Coordinates of C-alpha atoms in Angstrom, one line a residue:
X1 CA 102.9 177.0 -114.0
X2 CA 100.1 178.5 -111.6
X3 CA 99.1 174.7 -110.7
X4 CA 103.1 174.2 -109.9
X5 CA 103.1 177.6 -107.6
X6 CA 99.7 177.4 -106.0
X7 CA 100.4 173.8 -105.0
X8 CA 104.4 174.9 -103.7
X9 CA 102.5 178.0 -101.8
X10 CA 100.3 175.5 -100.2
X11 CA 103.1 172.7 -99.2
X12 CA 105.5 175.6 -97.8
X13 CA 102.7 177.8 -96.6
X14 CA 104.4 180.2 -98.2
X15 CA 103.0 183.8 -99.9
X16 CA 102.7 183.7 -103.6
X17 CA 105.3 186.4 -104.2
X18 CA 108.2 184.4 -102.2
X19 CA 107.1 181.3 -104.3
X20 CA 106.6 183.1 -107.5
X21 CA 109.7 184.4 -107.5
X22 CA 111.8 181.3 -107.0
X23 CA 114.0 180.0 -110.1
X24 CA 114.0 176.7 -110.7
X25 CA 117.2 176.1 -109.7
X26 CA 116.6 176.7 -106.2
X27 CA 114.2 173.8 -106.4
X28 CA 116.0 170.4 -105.8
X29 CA 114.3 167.3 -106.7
X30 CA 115.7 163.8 -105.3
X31 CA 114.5 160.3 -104.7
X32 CA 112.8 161.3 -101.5
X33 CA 111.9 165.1 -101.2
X34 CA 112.2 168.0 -103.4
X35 CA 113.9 171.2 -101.1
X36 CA 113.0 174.6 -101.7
X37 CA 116.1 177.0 -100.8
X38 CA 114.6 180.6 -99.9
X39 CA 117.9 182.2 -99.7
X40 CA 117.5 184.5 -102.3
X41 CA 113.8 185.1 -102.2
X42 CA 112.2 186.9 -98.9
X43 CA 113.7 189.8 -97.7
X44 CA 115.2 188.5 -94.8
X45 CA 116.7 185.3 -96.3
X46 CA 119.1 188.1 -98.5
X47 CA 120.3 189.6 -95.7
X48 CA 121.0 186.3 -93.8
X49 CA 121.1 183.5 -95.2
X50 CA 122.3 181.5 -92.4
X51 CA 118.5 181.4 -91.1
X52 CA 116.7 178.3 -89.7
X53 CA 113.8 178.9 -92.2
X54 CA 116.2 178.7 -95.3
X55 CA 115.0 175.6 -96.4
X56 CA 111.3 173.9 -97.1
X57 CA 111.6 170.4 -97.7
X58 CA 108.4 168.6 -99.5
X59 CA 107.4 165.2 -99.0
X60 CA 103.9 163.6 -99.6
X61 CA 101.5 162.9 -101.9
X62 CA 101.7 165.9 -104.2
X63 CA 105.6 165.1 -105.1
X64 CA 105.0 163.4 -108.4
X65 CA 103.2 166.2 -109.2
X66 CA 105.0 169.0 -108.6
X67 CA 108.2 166.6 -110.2
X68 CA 106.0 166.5 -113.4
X69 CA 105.4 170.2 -113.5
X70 CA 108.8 171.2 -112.9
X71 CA 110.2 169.2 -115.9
X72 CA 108.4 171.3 -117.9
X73 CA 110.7 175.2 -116.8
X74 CA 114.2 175.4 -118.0
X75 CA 117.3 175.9 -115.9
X76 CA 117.4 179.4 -114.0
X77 CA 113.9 180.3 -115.4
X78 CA 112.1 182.1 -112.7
X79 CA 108.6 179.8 -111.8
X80 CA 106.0 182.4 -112.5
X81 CA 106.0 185.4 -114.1
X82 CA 102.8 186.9 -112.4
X83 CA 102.4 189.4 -108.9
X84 CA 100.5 188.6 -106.5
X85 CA 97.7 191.3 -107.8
X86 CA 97.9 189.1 -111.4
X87 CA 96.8 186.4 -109.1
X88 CA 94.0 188.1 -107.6
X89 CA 92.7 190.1 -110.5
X90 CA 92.7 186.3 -112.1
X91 CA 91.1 184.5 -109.3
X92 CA 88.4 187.4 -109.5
X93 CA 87.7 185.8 -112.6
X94 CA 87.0 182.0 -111.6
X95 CA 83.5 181.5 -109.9
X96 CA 83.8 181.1 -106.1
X97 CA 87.7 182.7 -106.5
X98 CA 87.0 186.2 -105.9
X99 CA 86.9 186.4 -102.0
X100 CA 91.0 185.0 -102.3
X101 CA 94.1 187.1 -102.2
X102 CA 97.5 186.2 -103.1
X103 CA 97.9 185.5 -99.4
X104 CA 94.8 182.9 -98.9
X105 CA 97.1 180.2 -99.4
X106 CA 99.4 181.2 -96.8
X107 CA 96.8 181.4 -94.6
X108 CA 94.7 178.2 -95.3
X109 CA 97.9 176.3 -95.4
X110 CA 98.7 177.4 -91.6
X111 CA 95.0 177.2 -90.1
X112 CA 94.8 173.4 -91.6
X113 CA 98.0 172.4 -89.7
X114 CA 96.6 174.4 -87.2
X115 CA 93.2 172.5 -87.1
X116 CA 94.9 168.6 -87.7
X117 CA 96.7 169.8 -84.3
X118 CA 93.7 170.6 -82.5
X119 CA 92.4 167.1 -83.9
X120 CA 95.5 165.7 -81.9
X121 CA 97.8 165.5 -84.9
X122 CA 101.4 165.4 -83.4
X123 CA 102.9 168.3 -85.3
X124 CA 105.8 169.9 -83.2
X125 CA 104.6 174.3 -83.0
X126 CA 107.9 175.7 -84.1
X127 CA 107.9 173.5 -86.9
X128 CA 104.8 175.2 -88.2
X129 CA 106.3 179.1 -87.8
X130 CA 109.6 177.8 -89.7
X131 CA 108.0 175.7 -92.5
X132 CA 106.1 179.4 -92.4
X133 CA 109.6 181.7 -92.6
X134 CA 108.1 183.4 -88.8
X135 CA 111.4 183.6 -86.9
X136 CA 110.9 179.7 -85.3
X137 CA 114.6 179.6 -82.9
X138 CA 115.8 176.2 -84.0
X139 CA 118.3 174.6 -81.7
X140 CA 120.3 174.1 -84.5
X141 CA 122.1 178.0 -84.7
X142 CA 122.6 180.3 -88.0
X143 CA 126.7 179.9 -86.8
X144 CA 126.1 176.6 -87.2
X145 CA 124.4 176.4 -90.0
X146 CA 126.8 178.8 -91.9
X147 CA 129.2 175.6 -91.2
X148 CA 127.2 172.8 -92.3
X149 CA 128.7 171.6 -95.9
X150 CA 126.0 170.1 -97.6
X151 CA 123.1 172.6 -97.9
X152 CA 120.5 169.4 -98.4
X153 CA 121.7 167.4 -95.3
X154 CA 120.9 170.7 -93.4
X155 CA 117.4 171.5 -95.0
X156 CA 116.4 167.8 -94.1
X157 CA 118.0 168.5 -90.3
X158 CA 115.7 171.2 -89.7
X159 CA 112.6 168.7 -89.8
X160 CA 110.2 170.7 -92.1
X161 CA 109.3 167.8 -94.0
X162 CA 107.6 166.7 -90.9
X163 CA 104.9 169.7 -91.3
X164 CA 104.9 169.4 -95.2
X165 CA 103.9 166.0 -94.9
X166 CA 100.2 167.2 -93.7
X167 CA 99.8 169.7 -96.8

């Protein structure tokens, strides 16, 4: 289970808590791309969950894996029962670990986008603060979102497979 969350934190650049917390049904594997809905997990998803940054939707190499790991929780079981301080006080444990926080993965995950860009990587900016839950405007609006009838259609409109992809 900490493999499966480190390894979502990192694809969704997203803080242990947030991915901790998920249940596994608000992970949705297909064919192509397993989505992450958030709507019930960071503060501000709860209070609207009409927001662009809803949605992560994973694509690359790591998929089998995180498809193989995710067989193994049952229906509504949360993904990992640890805080981000369990993490930590663990990670203090492992040789080389104990400079990390809970939030290192957040971080790295943002500065390597950020670096493959500066290596002339085509990754579009806003992309990278959704994918990262900061607030990116997306031209498609929350009014219209709150319309949109198939929750996986619109996680794939909002493109961040497109950052995931690098991760």
């Amino acid at each position: 289970r900490t493999h499966l969350a480190v390894l979502l934190c990192w694809k969704t650049a997203s803080r242990w808590g947030e991915v901790a917390a998920l249940n596994s049904d608000q992970i949705t594997i297909t064919e192509n791309d397993v989505i992450i809905d958030w709507a019930t997990t960071p503060k501000g998803r709860k209070a609207n969950p009409f927001y662009p940054s809803r949605w992560a939707v994973i694509v690359g190499e790591e998929m089998e894996v995180i498809i193989y790991l995710m067989v193994k929780i049952g229906p509504f079981e949360r993904l990992h029962p640890w805080r981000a301080s369990d993490l930590a006080k663990q990670w203090k444990k492992e040789k080389g670990m104990a400079m990390y926080t809970a939030h290192s993965i957040k971080r790295g995950a943002i500065s390597h986008l950020f670096h493959l860009m500066a290596d002339g990587v085509e990754i579009k900016e806003e992309l990278v603060s959704r994918l990262a839950k900061h607030g990116a405007q997306s031209a498609i609006s929350q009014t219209t979102i709150r319309y949109g009838a198939n929750p996986m259609d619109m996680a794939r409109a909002l493109k961040t497979a497109e950052v995931t992809k690098h991760l």
